[in-house]
Tab-separated table of C-alpha atoms in Angstrom:
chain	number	residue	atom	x	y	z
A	1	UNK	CA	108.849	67.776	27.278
A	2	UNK	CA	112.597	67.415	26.605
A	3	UNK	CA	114.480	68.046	29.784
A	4	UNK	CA	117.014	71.759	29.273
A	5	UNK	CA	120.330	70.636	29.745
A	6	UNK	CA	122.832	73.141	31.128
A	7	UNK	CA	125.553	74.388	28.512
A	8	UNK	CA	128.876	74.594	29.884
A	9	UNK	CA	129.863	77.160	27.502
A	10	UNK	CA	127.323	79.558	28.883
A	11	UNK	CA	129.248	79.245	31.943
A	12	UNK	CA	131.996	79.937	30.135
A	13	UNK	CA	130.403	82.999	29.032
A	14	UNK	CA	129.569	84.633	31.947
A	15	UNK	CA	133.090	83.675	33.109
A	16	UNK	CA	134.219	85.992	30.593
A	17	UNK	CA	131.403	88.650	31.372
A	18	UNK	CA	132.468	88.463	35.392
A	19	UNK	CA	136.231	89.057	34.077
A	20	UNK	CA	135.334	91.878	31.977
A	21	UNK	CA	133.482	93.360	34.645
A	22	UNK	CA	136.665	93.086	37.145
A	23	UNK	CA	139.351	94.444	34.817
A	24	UNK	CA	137.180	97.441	34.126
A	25	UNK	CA	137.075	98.404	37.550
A	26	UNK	CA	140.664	97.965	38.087
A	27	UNK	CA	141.597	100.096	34.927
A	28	UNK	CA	139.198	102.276	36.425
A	29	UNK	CA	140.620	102.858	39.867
A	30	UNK	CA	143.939	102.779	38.492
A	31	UNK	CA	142.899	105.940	35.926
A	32	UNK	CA	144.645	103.478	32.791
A	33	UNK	CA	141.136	103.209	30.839
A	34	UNK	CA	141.276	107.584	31.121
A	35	UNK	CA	144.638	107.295	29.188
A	36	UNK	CA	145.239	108.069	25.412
A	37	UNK	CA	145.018	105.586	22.645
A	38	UNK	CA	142.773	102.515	21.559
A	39	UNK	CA	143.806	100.316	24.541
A	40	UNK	CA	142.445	102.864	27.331
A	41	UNK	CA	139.247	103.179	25.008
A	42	UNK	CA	138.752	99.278	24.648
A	43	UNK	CA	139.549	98.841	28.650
A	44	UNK	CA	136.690	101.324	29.099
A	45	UNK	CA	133.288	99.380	27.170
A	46	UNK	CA	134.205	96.073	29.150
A	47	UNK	CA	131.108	97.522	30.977
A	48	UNK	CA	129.853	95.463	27.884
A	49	UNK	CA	129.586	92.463	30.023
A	50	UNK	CA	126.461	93.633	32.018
A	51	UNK	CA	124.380	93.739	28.810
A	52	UNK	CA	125.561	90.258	28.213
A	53	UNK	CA	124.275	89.142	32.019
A	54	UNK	CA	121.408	90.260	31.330
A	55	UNK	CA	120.753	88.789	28.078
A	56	UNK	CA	121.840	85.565	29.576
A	57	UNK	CA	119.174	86.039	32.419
A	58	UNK	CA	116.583	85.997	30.173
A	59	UNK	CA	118.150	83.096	28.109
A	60	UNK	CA	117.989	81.056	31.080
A	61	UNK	CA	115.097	82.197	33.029
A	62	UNK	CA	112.431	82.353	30.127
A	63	UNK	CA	113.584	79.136	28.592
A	64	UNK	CA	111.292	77.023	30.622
A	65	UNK	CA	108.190	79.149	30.059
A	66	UNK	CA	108.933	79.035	26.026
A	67	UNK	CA	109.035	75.518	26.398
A	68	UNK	CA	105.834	75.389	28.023
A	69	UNK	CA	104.023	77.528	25.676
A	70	UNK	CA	105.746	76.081	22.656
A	71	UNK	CA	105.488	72.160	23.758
A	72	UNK	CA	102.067	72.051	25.661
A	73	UNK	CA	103.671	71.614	28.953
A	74	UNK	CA	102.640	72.898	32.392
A	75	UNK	CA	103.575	76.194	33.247
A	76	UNK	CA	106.453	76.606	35.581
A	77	UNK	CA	105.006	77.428	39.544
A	78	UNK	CA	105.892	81.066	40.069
A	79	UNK	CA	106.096	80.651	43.973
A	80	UNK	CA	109.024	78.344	43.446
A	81	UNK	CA	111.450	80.132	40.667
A	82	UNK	CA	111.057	83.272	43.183
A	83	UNK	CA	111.976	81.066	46.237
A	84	UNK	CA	114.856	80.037	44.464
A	85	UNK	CA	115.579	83.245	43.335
A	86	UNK	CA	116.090	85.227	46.220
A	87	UNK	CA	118.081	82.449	47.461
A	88	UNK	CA	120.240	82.143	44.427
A	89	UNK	CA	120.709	85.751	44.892
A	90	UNK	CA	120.465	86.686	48.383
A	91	UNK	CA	122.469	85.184	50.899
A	92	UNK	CA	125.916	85.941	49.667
A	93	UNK	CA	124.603	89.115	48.493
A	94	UNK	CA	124.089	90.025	51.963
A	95	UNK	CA	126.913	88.896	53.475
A	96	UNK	CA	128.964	91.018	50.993
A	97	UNK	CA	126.845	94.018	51.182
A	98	UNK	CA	126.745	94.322	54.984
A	99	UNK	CA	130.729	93.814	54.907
A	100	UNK	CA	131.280	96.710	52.723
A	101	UNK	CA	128.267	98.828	54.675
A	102	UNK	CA	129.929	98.350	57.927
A	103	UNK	CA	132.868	99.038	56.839
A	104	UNK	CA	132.924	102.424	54.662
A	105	UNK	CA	129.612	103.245	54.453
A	106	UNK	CA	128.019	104.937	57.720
A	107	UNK	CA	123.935	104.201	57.140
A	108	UNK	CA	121.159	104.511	59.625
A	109	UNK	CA	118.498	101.597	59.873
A	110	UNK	CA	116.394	103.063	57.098
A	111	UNK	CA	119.529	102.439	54.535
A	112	UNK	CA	120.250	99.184	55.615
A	113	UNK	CA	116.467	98.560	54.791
A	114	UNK	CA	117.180	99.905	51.863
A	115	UNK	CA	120.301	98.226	50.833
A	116	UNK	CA	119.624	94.535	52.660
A	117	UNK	CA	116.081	95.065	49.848
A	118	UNK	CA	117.918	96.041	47.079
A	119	UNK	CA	115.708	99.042	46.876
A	120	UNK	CA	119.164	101.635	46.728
A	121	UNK	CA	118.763	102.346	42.782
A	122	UNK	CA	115.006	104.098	43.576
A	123	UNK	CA	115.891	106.294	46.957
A	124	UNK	CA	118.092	109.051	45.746
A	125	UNK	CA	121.451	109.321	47.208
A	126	UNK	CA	122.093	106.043	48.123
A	127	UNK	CA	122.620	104.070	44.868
A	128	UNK	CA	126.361	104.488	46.138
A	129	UNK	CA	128.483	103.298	48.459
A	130	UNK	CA	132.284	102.524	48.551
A	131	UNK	CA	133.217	99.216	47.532
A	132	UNK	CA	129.873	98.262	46.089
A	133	UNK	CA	129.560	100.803	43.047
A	134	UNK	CA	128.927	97.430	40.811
A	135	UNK	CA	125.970	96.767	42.938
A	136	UNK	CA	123.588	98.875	40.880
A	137	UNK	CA	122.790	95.598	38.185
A	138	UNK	CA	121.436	93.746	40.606
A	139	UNK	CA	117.917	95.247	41.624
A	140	UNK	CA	117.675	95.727	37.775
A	141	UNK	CA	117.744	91.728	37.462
A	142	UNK	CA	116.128	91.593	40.730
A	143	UNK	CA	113.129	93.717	39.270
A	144	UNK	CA	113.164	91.129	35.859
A	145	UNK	CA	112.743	88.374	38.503
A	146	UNK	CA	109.629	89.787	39.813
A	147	UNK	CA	108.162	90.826	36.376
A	148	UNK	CA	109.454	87.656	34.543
A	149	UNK	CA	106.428	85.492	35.762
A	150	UNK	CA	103.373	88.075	34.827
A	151	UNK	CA	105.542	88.864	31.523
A	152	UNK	CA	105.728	85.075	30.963
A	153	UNK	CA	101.899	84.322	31.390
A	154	UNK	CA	100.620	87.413	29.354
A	155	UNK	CA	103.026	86.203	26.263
A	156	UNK	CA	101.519	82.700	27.248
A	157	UNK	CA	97.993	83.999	26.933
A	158	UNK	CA	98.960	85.851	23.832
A	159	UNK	CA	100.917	83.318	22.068
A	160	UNK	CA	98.024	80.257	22.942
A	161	UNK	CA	95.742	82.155	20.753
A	162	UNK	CA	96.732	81.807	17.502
A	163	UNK	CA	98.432	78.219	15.635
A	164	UNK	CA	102.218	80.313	15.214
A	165	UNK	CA	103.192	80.075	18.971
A	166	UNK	CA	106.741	80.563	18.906
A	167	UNK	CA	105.657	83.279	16.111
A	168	UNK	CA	103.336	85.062	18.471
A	169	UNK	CA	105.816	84.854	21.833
A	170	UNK	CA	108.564	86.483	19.472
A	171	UNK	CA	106.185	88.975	18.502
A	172	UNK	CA	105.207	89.789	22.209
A	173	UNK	CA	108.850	90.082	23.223
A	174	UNK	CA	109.676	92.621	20.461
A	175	UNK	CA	107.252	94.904	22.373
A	176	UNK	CA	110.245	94.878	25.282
A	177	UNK	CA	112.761	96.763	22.911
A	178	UNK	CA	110.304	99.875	22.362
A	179	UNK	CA	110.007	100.358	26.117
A	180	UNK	CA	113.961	100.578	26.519
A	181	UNK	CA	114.471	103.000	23.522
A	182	UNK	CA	111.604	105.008	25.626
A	183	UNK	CA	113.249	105.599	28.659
A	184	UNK	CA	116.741	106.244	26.980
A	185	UNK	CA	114.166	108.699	25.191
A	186	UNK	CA	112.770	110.066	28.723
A	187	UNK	CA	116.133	110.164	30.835
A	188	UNK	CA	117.558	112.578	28.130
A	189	UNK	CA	114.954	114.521	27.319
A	190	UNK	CA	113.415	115.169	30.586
A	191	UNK	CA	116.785	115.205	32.262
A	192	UNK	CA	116.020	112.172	34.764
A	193	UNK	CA	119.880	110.115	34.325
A	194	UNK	CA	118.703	107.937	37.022
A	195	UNK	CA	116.041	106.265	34.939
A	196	UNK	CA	119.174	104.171	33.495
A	197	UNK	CA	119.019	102.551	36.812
A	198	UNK	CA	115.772	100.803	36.363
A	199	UNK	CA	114.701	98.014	34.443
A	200	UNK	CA	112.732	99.414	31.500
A	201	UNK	CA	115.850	100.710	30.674
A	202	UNK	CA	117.918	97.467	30.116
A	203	UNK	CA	114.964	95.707	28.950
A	204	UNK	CA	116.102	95.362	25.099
A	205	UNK	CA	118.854	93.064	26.340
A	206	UNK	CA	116.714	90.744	28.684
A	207	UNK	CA	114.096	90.544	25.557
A	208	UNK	CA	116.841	89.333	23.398
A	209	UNK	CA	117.860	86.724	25.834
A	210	UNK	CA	113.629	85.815	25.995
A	211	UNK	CA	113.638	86.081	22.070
A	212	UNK	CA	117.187	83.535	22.143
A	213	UNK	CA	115.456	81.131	24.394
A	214	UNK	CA	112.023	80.959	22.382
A	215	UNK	CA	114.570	80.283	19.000
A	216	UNK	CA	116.847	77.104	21.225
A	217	UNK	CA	113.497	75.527	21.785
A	218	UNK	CA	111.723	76.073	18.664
A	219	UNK	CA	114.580	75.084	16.246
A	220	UNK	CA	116.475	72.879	18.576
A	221	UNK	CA	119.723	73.130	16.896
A	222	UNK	CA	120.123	75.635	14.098
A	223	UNK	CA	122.949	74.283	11.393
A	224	UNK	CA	122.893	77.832	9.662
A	225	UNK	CA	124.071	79.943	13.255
A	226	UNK	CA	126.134	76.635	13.620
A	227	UNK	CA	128.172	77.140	9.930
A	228	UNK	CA	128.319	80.910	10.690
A	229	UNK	CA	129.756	81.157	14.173
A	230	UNK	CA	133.247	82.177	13.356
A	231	UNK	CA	132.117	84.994	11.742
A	232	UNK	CA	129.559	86.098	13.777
A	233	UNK	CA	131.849	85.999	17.068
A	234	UNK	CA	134.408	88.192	14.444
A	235	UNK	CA	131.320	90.868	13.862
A	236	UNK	CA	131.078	90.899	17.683
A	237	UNK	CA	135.115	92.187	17.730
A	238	UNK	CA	134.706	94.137	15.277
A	239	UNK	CA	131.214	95.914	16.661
A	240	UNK	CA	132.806	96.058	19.903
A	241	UNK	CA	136.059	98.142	18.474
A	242	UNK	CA	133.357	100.113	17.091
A	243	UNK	CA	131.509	101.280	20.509
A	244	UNK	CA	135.072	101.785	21.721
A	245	UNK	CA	134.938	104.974	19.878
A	246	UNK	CA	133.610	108.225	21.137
A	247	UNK	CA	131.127	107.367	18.375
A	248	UNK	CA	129.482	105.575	21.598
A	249	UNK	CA	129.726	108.175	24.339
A	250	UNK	CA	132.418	109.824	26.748
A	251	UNK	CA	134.513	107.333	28.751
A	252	UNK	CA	133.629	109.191	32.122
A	253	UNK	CA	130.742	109.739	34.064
A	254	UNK	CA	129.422	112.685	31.332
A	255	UNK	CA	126.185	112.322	30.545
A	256	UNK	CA	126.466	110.615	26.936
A	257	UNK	CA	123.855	112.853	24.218
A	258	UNK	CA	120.649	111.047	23.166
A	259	UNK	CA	122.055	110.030	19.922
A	260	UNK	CA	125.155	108.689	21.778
A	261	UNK	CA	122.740	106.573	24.039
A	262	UNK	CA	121.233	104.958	21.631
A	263	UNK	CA	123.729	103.962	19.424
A	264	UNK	CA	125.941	102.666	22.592
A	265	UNK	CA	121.921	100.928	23.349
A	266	UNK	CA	122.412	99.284	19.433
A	267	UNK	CA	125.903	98.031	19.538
A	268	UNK	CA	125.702	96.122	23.082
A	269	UNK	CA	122.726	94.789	22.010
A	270	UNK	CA	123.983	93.569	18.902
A	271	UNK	CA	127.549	92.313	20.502
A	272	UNK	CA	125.419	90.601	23.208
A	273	UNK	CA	123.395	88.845	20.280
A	274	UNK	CA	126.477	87.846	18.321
A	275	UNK	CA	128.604	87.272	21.715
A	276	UNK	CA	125.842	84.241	23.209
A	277	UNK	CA	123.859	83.372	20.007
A	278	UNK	CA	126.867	80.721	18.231
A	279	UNK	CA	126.755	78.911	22.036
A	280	UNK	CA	122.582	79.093	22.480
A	281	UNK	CA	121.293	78.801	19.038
A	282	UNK	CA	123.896	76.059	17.962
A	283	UNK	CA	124.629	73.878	20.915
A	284	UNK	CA	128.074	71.866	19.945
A	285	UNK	CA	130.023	70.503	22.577
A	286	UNK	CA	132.503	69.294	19.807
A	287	UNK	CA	132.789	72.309	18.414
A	288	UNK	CA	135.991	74.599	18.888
A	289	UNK	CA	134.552	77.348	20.568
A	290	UNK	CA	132.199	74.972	22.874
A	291	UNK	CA	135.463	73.512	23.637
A	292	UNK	CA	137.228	76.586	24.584
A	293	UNK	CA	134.645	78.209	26.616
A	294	UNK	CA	133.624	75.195	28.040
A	295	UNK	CA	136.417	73.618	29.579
A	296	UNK	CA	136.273	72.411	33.301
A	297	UNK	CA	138.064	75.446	34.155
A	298	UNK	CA	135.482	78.157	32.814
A	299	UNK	CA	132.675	76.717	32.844
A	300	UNK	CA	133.492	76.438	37.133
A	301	UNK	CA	134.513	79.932	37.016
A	302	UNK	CA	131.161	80.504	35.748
A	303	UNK	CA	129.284	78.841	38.340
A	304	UNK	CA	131.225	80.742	41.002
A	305	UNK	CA	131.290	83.897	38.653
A	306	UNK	CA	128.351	85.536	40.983
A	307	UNK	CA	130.302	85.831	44.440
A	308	UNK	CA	133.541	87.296	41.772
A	309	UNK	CA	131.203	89.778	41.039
A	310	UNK	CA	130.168	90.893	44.571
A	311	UNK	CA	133.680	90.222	46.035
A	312	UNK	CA	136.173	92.030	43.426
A	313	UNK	CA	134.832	95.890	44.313
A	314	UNK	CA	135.002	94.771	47.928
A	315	UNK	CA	138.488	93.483	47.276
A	316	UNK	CA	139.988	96.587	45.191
A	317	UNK	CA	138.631	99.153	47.304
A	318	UNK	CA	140.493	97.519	50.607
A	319	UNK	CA	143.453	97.025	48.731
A	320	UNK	CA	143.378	100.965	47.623
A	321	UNK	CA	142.568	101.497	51.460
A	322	UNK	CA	146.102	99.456	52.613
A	323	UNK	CA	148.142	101.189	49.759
A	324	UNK	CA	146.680	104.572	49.886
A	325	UNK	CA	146.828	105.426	46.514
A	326	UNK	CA	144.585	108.647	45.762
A	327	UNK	CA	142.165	108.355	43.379
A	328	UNK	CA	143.113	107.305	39.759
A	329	UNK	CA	146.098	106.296	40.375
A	330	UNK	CA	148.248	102.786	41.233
A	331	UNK	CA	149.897	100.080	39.622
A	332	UNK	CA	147.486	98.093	37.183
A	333	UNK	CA	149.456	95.063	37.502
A	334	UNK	CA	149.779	94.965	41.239
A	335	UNK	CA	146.376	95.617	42.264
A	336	UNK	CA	145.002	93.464	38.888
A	337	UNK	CA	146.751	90.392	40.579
A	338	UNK	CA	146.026	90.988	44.010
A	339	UNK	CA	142.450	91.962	43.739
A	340	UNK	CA	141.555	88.800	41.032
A	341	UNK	CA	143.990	86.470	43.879
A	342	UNK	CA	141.793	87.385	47.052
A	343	UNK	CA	138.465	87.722	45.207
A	344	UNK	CA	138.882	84.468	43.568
A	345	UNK	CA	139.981	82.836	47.088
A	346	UNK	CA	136.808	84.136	48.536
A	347	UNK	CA	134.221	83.519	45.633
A	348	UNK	CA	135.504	80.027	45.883
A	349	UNK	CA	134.670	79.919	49.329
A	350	UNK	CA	131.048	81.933	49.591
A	351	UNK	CA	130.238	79.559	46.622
A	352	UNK	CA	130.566	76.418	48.410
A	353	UNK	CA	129.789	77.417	52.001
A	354	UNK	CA	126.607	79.937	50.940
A	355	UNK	CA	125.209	79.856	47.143
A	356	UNK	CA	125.616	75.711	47.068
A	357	UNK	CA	123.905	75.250	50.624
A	358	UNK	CA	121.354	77.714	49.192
A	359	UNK	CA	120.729	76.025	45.809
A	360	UNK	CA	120.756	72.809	47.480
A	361	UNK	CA	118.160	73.978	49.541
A	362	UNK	CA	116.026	74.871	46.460
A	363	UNK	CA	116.256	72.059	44.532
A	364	UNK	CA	115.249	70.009	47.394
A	365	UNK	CA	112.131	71.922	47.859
A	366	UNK	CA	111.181	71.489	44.145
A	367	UNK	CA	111.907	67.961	44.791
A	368	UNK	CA	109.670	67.934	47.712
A	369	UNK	CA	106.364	69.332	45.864
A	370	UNK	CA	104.365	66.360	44.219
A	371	UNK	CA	104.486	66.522	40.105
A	372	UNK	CA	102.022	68.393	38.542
A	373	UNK	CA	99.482	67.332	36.242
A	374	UNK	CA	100.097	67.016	32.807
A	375	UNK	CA	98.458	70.711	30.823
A	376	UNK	CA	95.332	69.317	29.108
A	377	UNK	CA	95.451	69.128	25.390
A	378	UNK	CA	92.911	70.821	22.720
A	379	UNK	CA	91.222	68.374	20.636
A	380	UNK	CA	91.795	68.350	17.204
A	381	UNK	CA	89.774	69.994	14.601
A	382	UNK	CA	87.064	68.665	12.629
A	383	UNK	CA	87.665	67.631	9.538
C-alpha cells in the first residue's frame, strides 16, 4: 500500500480550529460575543471549530482502515491505535485536568474517578467545572476512539462483499448521519439536552471526516475539488455568516428549538465539509492555500494545538481570578493577549516534555511488533 503522508495544511487547520476555540471563550468571558451587531454574532459560532475537530478525527483516524479495505491491505491492530490513543490523549490531559480540579473544583474520590476517566459528560452534575468548561469534546472523541475499530471492521465486512468497495464503505458511513439527526430528534422532543453531550450526537461530522478519508484514498488527488477550492472555501464564509444568524439558534445557553438544531446540525456540517475538503480531497503543497495554512508556523501550531486547547480555559479563568472581573465583563484585548501569551508558553512546553515523550513512546512500540503478514488475496474469476 502507498504509505499516508501527513499534510501540513491539516495542521494548519486545526491551528485555526484551536484559535477559534480560544477567542470564543475570551469573547465569552468578556460578555463582547452578547453585544449587538454582526461582529458579537460571528464571535459567537467560532464554537464552529469543534465540528471541524471532529471531522478531522475521522479524516485521520479512518484513513488507514479505508486504505485497507480499499487496497487489500492488512487491517490496522486495534490494541495498538488504542494504546496510542490514550497516550496521545491522556497524559497532558491529566496533568491539566487535575490542575484545574485542585484548584477550583472541590471533588471527592468518586469525581476524580470520574474526571481522571473522562466519564464527567454521563454522571449528571459534573460535566462542569471552572476552568475546564471546554472539556466536554473530549469523551465525545474519546467514545469515537473506542467505537472507531468495531465501526471500522463492520464497514470492512460490509464493503468486502460486493466488487464497489469504496462504494459500499460510503454507503455504510451514510448510516452515521441518521443516528445524529436522531438524537437532535430525542434531546428535543423528550427534553433530555444532555444527549448533545454524547457521541451519537456529533456523529454526522466524524462520518464526514470517514466519508473524506474513503474519497483521498479512492481518487488520490481529485483535479475537480482542486479547480474549485477558491470557491468552495468562499461558500464556507458565506455559510458560516449564515449560521451567525438567529436563523441558527440563541447565542446563550437557551435551549435552541428543534428546527434551530438542525439547521445549526446542516450548516457546520456543511462549513466543516467545505472548510477541510480543498486541503484533503486535493492535496497541493504548491498551491496558495496549502501554502498559507501550511507554513512552518501553523502547521507547528497545529501539532501543539491539543495542549492550547486544554491550557487556554485554565489560563483565562486564573487570569479572571487575579483581575477579579465579575462575570461578563473585562477588557477583550487584555485578557485576549495575556491568556493566548501564557497558554501558548505552556502548550509549547507540555508538548515537548509530555505529548512528544508520549508519542515517542508509541511509535516505538509499533516499531517493536514484528510486520504482519501480507492480507491474502481472492483469486480471480473464471473466465
Amino acid at each position: 500500500m502507498r504509505p499516508l503522508r501527513r499534510d501540513a495544511a491539516l495542521d494548519g487547520i486545526r491551528a485555526l480550529a484551536a484559535l477559534g476555540v480560544w477567542l470564543l471563550h475570551v469573547a465569552s468571558n468578556t460578555g463582547v460575543m452578547y453585544g449587538e451587531g454582526m461582529y458579537a454574532w460571528l464571535l459567537s459560532r467560532l464554537g464552529m471549530a469543534v465540528p471541524v475537530f471532529f471531522l478531522l478525527s475521522g479524516l485521520l483516524l479512518y484513513r488507514p482502515w479505508a486504505k485497507a479495505a480499499i487496497e487489500g491491505g492488512p487491517l490496522p491492530g486495534a490494541g495498538l491505535y488504542l494504546w496510542r490513543r490514550a497516550l496521545r490523549v491522556l497524559p497532558v490531559y491529566w496533568l491539566v485536568a487535575s490542575l484545574a480540579l485542585w484548584a477550583w473544583t472541590p471533588l471527592d474520590w468518586t469525581g476524580w474517578v470520574v474526571w481522571l476517566l473522562l466519564l464527567q459528560n454521563y454522571v449528571p452534575g459534573l460535566h462542569s467545572a471552572e476552568g475546564l468548561y471546554q472539556m466536554w469534546t473530549l469523551p465525545i472523541e474519546m467514545a469515537f476512539y473506542l467505537l472507531l475499530p468495531v465501526l471500522a471492521w463492520a464497514l470492512h465486512r460490509w464493503s468486502v462483499r460486493g466488487p464497489d468497495v469504496p462504494v459500499r464503505l460510503l454507503g455504510g458511513i451514510a448510516v452515521l448521519p441518521v443516528v445524529s439527526v436522531a438524537s437532535v430528534l430525542a434531546a428535543r422532543v423528550l427534553e433530555i439536552p444532555d444527549l448533545a453531550l454524547w457521541l451519537p450526537y456529533h456523529l454526522v461530522f466524524f462520518a464526514c471526516g470517514m466519508a473524506m478519508a474513503v474519497l483521498s484514498v479512492w481518487l488520490g488527488g481529485s483535479r475537480l475539488v482542486g479547480s474549485l477550492a477558491p470557491q468552495l472555501l468562499v461558500l464556507a464564509l458565506l455559510l458560516y455568516a449564515v449560521l451567525s444568524t438567529p436563523l441558527a439558534g440563541p447565542r446563550t445557553l437557551t435551549l435552541p428549538t428543534l428546527g434551530e438544531s438542525l439547521f445549526r446540525m446542516a450548516l457546520e456540517t456543511a462549513v466543516s465539509v467545505l472548510v477541510v475538503a480543498p486541503f484533503a480531497l486535493a492535496p497541493d503543497p504548491g498551491s496558495l492555500r496549502h501554502r498559507v495554512l501550511g507554513n512552518p508556523v501553523f502547521a507547528y501550531l497545529g501539532r501543539i494545538s491539543y495542549s492550547f486547547f486544554l491550557w487556554h480555559a485554565p489560563v483565562i479563568t486564573l487570569h479572571r481570578k487575579i483581575t477579579g472581573d465579575p462575570p461578563f465583563t473585562g477588557d477583550f484585548t487584555s485578557l485576549a493577549v495575556v491568556s493566548f501569551v501564557v497558554s501558548l508558553l505552556l502548550s509549547v512546553a507540555s508538548y515537548h516534555l509530555i505529548e512528544h515523550v508520549a508519542l515517542t513512546l508509541g511509535r516505538r512500540r509499533s516499531a517493536a511488533r514484528p510486520p504482519e503478514a501480507p492480507a491474502p488475496q481472492p483469486a480471480a474469476p473464471a473466465a
